[in-house]
């Protein structure tokens, strides 16, 4: 198996365990394209690179958001760069989390 494919699958499995979800089978194949990891509330698109940089485009975010909305979930975008995951969410979700934190 190509090492990039293995790294991508490993990222999806690790993240799915951490968020109490599961990897989406054949997430990039067929007509029903879905994000890579799902749990009850979130639909997460995953990308991984061994490089020191990753290009995240508006089109990537809009596609992931559309897939999440079709699945009636919130969207997050996970980018693993050199072994560390970064999670990108919308400003609306970020502000909602800030409000919840302030209520505690």
PDB file of C-alpha atoms in Angstrom, residues 14-82:
ATOM      1  CA  UNK A  14      -6.932   7.799  15.117  1.00  0.00           C
ATOM      2  CA  UNK A  15      -9.230  10.799  14.833  1.00  0.00           C
ATOM      3  CA  UNK A  16     -12.350   8.615  14.715  1.00  0.00           C
ATOM      4  CA  UNK A  17     -11.292   6.938  17.982  1.00  0.00           C
ATOM      5  CA  UNK A  18     -10.613  10.301  19.622  1.00  0.00           C
ATOM      6  CA  UNK A  19     -13.995  11.798  18.688  1.00  0.00           C
ATOM      7  CA  UNK A  20     -16.069   8.670  19.312  1.00  0.00           C
ATOM      8  CA  UNK A  21     -16.836   8.282  15.641  1.00  0.00           C
ATOM      9  CA  UNK A  22     -15.881   6.115  12.736  1.00  0.00           C
ATOM     10  CA  UNK A  23     -14.133   6.498   9.407  1.00  0.00           C
ATOM     11  CA  UNK A  24     -16.471   6.798   6.442  1.00  0.00           C
ATOM     12  CA  UNK A  25     -16.111   3.789   4.135  1.00  0.00           C
ATOM     13  CA  UNK A  26     -15.022   4.830   0.616  1.00  0.00           C
ATOM     14  CA  UNK A  27     -15.420   8.493   1.591  1.00  0.00           C
ATOM     15  CA  UNK A  28     -13.855   9.804  -1.605  1.00  0.00           C
ATOM     16  CA  UNK A  29     -15.338   7.297  -4.012  1.00  0.00           C
ATOM     17  CA  UNK A  30     -18.548   7.138  -5.977  1.00  0.00           C
ATOM     18  CA  UNK A  31     -21.303   9.680  -6.405  1.00  0.00           C
ATOM     19  CA  UNK A  32     -22.096  10.050  -2.688  1.00  0.00           C
ATOM     20  CA  UNK A  33     -18.880  11.778  -1.615  1.00  0.00           C
ATOM     21  CA  UNK A  34     -18.725  12.274   2.141  1.00  0.00           C
ATOM     22  CA  UNK A  35     -16.233  13.574   4.646  1.00  0.00           C
ATOM     23  CA  UNK A  36     -13.750  11.100   6.116  1.00  0.00           C
ATOM     24  CA  UNK A  37     -14.818  10.788   9.778  1.00  0.00           C
ATOM     25  CA  UNK A  38     -18.247  11.110  11.378  1.00  0.00           C
ATOM     26  CA  UNK A  39     -19.717  11.035  14.848  1.00  0.00           C
ATOM     27  CA  UNK A  40     -23.174  12.054  16.073  1.00  0.00           C
ATOM     28  CA  UNK A  41     -22.526  15.806  15.663  1.00  0.00           C
ATOM     29  CA  UNK A  42     -19.521  16.246  13.391  1.00  0.00           C
ATOM     30  CA  UNK A  43     -18.515  15.439   9.830  1.00  0.00           C
ATOM     31  CA  UNK A  44     -14.755  15.813   9.501  1.00  0.00           C
ATOM     32  CA  UNK A  45     -12.727  16.002   6.307  1.00  0.00           C
ATOM     33  CA  UNK A  46      -9.155  14.784   6.833  1.00  0.00           C
ATOM     34  CA  UNK A  47      -5.959  15.601   4.973  1.00  0.00           C
ATOM     35  CA  UNK A  48      -2.434  14.580   5.848  1.00  0.00           C
ATOM     36  CA  UNK A  49       0.996  15.592   4.637  1.00  0.00           C
ATOM     37  CA  UNK A  50       4.589  14.902   5.598  1.00  0.00           C
ATOM     38  CA  UNK A  51       5.494  18.309   4.168  1.00  0.00           C
ATOM     39  CA  UNK A  52       5.938  21.458   6.235  1.00  0.00           C
ATOM     40  CA  UNK A  53       2.944  23.086   4.539  1.00  0.00           C
ATOM     41  CA  UNK A  54      -0.554  22.381   3.294  1.00  0.00           C
ATOM     42  CA  UNK A  55      -2.694  24.478   0.970  1.00  0.00           C
ATOM     43  CA  UNK A  56      -6.276  24.773   2.200  1.00  0.00           C
ATOM     44  CA  UNK A  57      -8.598  26.419  -0.297  1.00  0.00           C
ATOM     45  CA  UNK A  58     -12.007  28.015  -0.058  1.00  0.00           C
ATOM     46  CA  UNK A  59     -13.290  25.273  -2.375  1.00  0.00           C
ATOM     47  CA  UNK A  60     -12.009  22.583   0.051  1.00  0.00           C
ATOM     48  CA  UNK A  61     -13.850  24.188   2.966  1.00  0.00           C
ATOM     49  CA  UNK A  62     -17.084  24.773   1.050  1.00  0.00           C
ATOM     50  CA  UNK A  63     -17.106  21.174  -0.225  1.00  0.00           C
ATOM     51  CA  UNK A  64     -16.544  19.783   3.277  1.00  0.00           C
ATOM     52  CA  UNK A  65     -19.223  22.085   4.686  1.00  0.00           C
ATOM     53  CA  UNK A  66     -21.711  21.030   1.993  1.00  0.00           C
ATOM     54  CA  UNK A  67     -21.032  17.343   2.717  1.00  0.00           C
ATOM     55  CA  UNK A  68     -21.543  17.948   6.446  1.00  0.00           C
ATOM     56  CA  UNK A  69     -24.787  19.863   5.913  1.00  0.00           C
ATOM     57  CA  UNK A  70     -26.147  17.099   3.661  1.00  0.00           C
ATOM     58  CA  UNK A  71     -25.325  14.722   6.517  1.00  0.00           C
ATOM     59  CA  UNK A  72     -26.976  17.095   9.062  1.00  0.00           C
ATOM     60  CA  UNK A  73     -23.727  17.528  11.006  1.00  0.00           C
ATOM     61  CA  UNK A  74     -21.276  20.314  11.800  1.00  0.00           C
ATOM     62  CA  UNK A  75     -18.166  20.508   9.634  1.00  0.00           C
ATOM     63  CA  UNK A  76     -14.562  20.371  10.758  1.00  0.00           C
ATOM     64  CA  UNK A  77     -11.454  20.068   8.618  1.00  0.00           C
ATOM     65  CA  UNK A  78      -8.531  18.122  10.104  1.00  0.00           C
ATOM     66  CA  UNK A  79      -5.088  18.686   8.634  1.00  0.00           C
ATOM     67  CA  UNK A  80      -2.218  16.531   9.866  1.00  0.00           C
ATOM     68  CA  UNK A  81       1.098  18.247   9.171  1.00  0.00           C
ATOM     69  CA  UNK A  82       4.215  16.342  10.139  1.00  0.00           C
TER      70      UNK A  82
END
